[in-house]
Short mmCIF file of C-alpha atoms in Angstrom, two decimals:
data_model
loop_
_atom_site.label_atom_id
_atom_site.label_comp_id
_atom_site.label_asym_id
_atom_site.label_seq_id
_atom_site.Cartn_x
_atom_site.Cartn_y
_atom_site.Cartn_z
CA MET A 16 14.89 -98.20 -16.89
CA SER A 17 13.21 -97.75 -20.31
CA TYR A 18 10.31 -96.24 -18.48
CA LEU A 19 12.46 -93.54 -16.96
CA LYS A 20 14.35 -92.71 -20.37
CA SER A 21 10.93 -92.35 -22.07
CA LYS A 22 9.69 -89.86 -19.40
CA GLN A 23 12.81 -87.88 -19.66
CA PHE A 24 12.49 -87.82 -23.34
CA ASP A 25 8.96 -86.74 -23.07
CA LEU A 26 9.73 -84.03 -20.57
CA GLY A 27 12.48 -82.92 -22.85
CA ASN A 28 10.15 -82.12 -25.63
CA GLN A 29 7.85 -80.00 -23.62
CA LEU A 30 8.98 -76.46 -22.79
CA MET A 31 8.94 -75.46 -19.09
CA PRO A 32 7.40 -72.22 -18.07
CA GLY A 33 10.01 -69.30 -18.88
CA LEU A 34 11.82 -71.22 -21.54
CA ARG A 35 11.73 -70.08 -24.99
CA ARG A 36 12.91 -72.05 -28.05
CA ILE A 37 15.40 -70.24 -30.56
CA GLY A 38 16.47 -72.73 -33.16
CA ASP A 39 18.10 -75.72 -31.28
CA LEU A 40 18.39 -73.52 -27.97
CA GLU A 41 16.23 -73.32 -25.18
CA LEU A 42 16.61 -70.14 -23.34
CA GLU A 43 15.09 -69.14 -19.89
CA GLU A 44 13.65 -65.73 -19.64
CA ASP A 45 12.35 -63.85 -16.63
CA ILE A 46 11.41 -60.45 -17.76
CA GLY A 47 10.40 -59.24 -14.23
CA PHE A 48 13.88 -60.13 -12.94
CA GLN A 49 15.52 -58.40 -15.79
CA ARG A 50 13.60 -55.17 -15.29
CA ARG A 51 14.54 -55.28 -11.51
CA ASP A 52 18.03 -55.79 -12.43
CA TRP A 53 18.03 -52.89 -14.94
CA ALA A 54 16.38 -50.58 -12.36
CA VAL A 55 18.92 -51.50 -9.71
CA ARG A 56 21.85 -50.88 -12.22
CA HIS A 57 20.42 -47.46 -13.23
CA ILE A 58 20.12 -46.45 -9.76
CA ALA A 59 23.67 -47.53 -8.90
CA TRP A 60 24.95 -45.67 -11.81
CA ALA A 61 23.14 -42.61 -10.66
CA VAL A 62 24.67 -42.88 -7.15
CA LEU A 63 28.06 -43.12 -8.83
CA VAL A 64 27.54 -40.13 -10.81
CA LEU A 65 26.36 -38.09 -7.88
CA VAL A 66 29.40 -39.11 -5.61
CA PHE A 67 31.68 -38.39 -8.52
CA LEU A 68 30.12 -34.80 -8.90
CA ALA A 69 30.15 -34.31 -5.31
CA ALA A 70 33.96 -35.17 -5.19
CA LEU A 71 34.50 -32.74 -8.08
CA LEU A 72 32.74 -29.97 -6.39
CA GLY A 73 34.70 -30.45 -3.10
CA LEU A 74 32.61 -32.33 -0.62
CA PHE A 75 35.63 -34.76 0.08
CA GLY A 76 38.26 -31.94 0.05
CA ASN A 77 39.17 -29.14 -2.01
CA GLY A 78 36.58 -27.45 -4.21
CA ILE A 79 33.79 -24.86 -4.32
CA LEU A 80 31.64 -26.76 -1.65
CA SER A 81 34.47 -27.00 0.60
CA LYS A 82 35.99 -23.32 0.64
CA VAL A 83 34.46 -20.93 3.14
CA THR A 84 35.05 -17.37 3.84
CA LEU A 85 33.84 -15.79 7.19
CA GLY A 86 33.70 -11.99 7.73
CA ASP A 87 32.91 -9.27 5.28
CA ASP A 88 35.27 -7.22 3.21
CA GLY A 89 36.39 -4.21 5.17
CA MET A 90 36.29 -5.94 8.47
CA PRO A 91 39.46 -6.10 10.62
CA LEU A 92 39.27 -9.95 10.63
CA GLN A 93 38.38 -12.34 7.86
CA LEU A 94 38.97 -16.16 7.50
CA GLU A 95 39.23 -18.53 4.72
CA TYR A 96 39.24 -22.18 5.50
CA GLN A 97 38.30 -25.62 4.06
CA ARG A 98 34.89 -27.05 5.39
CA PHE A 99 35.90 -30.65 4.54
CA GLY A 100 39.30 -32.19 4.98
CA ARG A 101 41.10 -35.49 5.39
CA TYR A 102 42.76 -36.96 8.44
CA LYS A 103 46.44 -36.22 8.55
CA ALA A 104 46.27 -34.25 5.10
CA PRO A 105 47.45 -30.69 5.02
CA MET A 106 44.87 -27.97 5.32
CA ASP A 107 45.21 -24.20 5.88
CA LEU A 108 43.50 -21.28 7.60
CA LYS A 109 44.10 -18.03 6.02
CA VAL A 110 43.34 -15.05 8.11
CA HIS A 111 43.06 -11.53 6.35
CA LEU A 112 43.67 -8.71 8.67
CA GLY A 113 42.65 -5.05 8.08
CA PRO A 114 44.41 -1.86 9.35
CA GLU A 115 42.12 -1.89 12.53
CA ALA A 116 43.76 -5.02 13.72
CA MET A 117 47.03 -3.42 14.43
CA GLN A 118 47.72 -1.98 17.84
CA GLU A 119 50.92 -0.29 18.66
CA GLY A 120 52.75 -2.00 15.69
CA LYS A 121 51.44 -5.50 16.57
CA VAL A 122 48.72 -7.72 15.51
CA ARG A 123 47.65 -10.19 18.40
CA LEU A 124 45.77 -13.04 16.82
CA TRP A 125 44.50 -16.00 19.07
CA LEU A 126 43.31 -19.49 18.20
CA GLU A 127 41.22 -21.45 20.71
CA ARG A 128 43.36 -24.26 22.64
CA SER A 129 40.42 -26.90 22.14
CA TYR A 130 40.87 -26.53 18.23
CA LEU A 131 44.66 -26.63 18.65
CA ASN A 132 44.37 -29.92 20.59
CA ILE A 133 42.88 -31.64 17.65
CA MET A 134 44.94 -29.80 14.90
CA GLN A 135 48.56 -29.84 14.59
CA VAL A 136 50.08 -26.49 13.39
CA GLU A 137 52.85 -27.30 10.87
CA THR A 138 53.84 -23.73 9.73
CA ILE A 139 52.79 -20.21 10.20
CA VAL A 140 53.35 -17.78 7.43
CA PRO A 141 54.52 -15.27 8.12
CA GLN A 142 56.29 -16.44 11.38
CA PRO A 143 54.82 -14.77 14.60
CA GLY A 144 57.23 -12.55 16.60
CA SER A 145 56.13 -14.50 19.80
CA VAL A 146 53.33 -16.82 21.03
CA GLU A 147 51.88 -16.24 24.32
CA SER A 148 49.47 -18.41 26.31
CA GLY A 149 46.02 -17.30 27.29
CA ALA A 150 43.34 -19.01 29.44
CA ASN A 151 41.58 -20.76 26.70
CA HIS A 152 43.86 -19.95 23.66
CA LEU A 153 47.19 -19.21 22.26
CA ILE A 154 47.98 -15.73 21.16
CA TYR A 155 50.23 -15.29 18.07
CA VAL A 156 51.81 -11.76 17.96
CA PHE A 157 52.78 -10.45 14.64
CA ASN A 158 55.14 -7.43 14.23
CA VAL A 159 53.83 -5.20 11.34
CA SER A 160 54.42 -1.73 9.93
CA SER A 161 51.51 0.35 8.99
CA SER A 162 52.40 0.17 5.31
CA ASN A 163 52.05 -3.64 5.19
CA PHE A 164 48.19 -3.65 5.35
CA PRO A 165 46.16 -5.73 4.61
CA VAL A 166 48.09 -8.66 6.11
CA GLU A 167 47.49 -12.15 5.48
CA VAL A 168 48.36 -14.80 8.00
CA THR A 169 48.25 -18.61 6.80
CA PHE A 170 48.22 -21.40 9.41
CA LEU A 171 49.18 -24.73 7.68
CA MET A 172 47.84 -27.47 9.67
CA GLN A 173 46.85 -31.26 9.81
CA SER A 174 44.05 -32.88 11.70
CA GLU A 175 44.83 -35.35 14.36
CA SER A 176 41.21 -36.41 14.91
CA ILE A 177 38.48 -37.52 12.57
CA GLY A 178 34.77 -36.01 12.58
CA ARG A 179 33.24 -32.55 13.03
CA GLN A 180 35.77 -30.05 14.42
CA THR A 181 34.90 -26.65 15.74
CA GLY A 182 37.17 -23.60 16.39
CA ARG A 183 37.34 -20.16 17.10
CA LEU A 184 39.84 -17.42 16.42
CA GLY A 185 40.02 -13.59 16.96
CA LEU A 186 41.91 -10.46 17.60
CA GLU A 187 42.69 -9.85 21.19
CA GLY A 188 40.33 -7.25 22.43
CA GLY A 189 38.51 -7.31 18.93
CA PRO A 190 36.26 -9.37 16.92
CA SER A 191 36.28 -13.32 16.71
CA LEU A 192 35.01 -15.93 14.31
CA SER A 193 33.53 -19.40 14.95
CA PHE A 194 34.14 -21.98 12.33
CA SER A 195 33.41 -25.58 11.76
CA GLN A 196 35.11 -28.49 9.81
CA PHE A 197 34.41 -32.11 9.01
CA ILE A 198 37.44 -34.29 8.78
CA TYR A 199 37.09 -37.52 6.65
CA PRO A 200 39.08 -40.71 7.64
#
């Protein structure tokens, strides 16, 4: 038994590799591990900052990266929409109509049925006078007077599906626009 105690005592006086004595303390150091740990921490902080900035700019919802406008000024049809949205969260499609969109005091605006199958229309402002069914789309008929131009129609919607959604809207007998959105869970 005394032999074991003397061996333990002898080992206690020798410093093992990686141990450093500071006063009465023996501290273990692994500089390689610490450098790797610092590198991983710096990378993690950089990723967090990038995700935060992307969220601020609208990659995950409202913001400058999310807002898109299709169609040029002066065209009879222009669309503003959000490129990124959230499942079951409110989103809007803003349609700007020029005077060329009016035919016989009415504007006939259609939305593709496949898009309407994955998006629920909550409200339309202003309310259409009537809604007609087309082959692959629904036609919203708005009564307008010639002094009301330009007209803005807003579809307030919410997504019923997650992932990439594509849609089309247009004027009956006129131009149409295709758009794409990504819906996050």
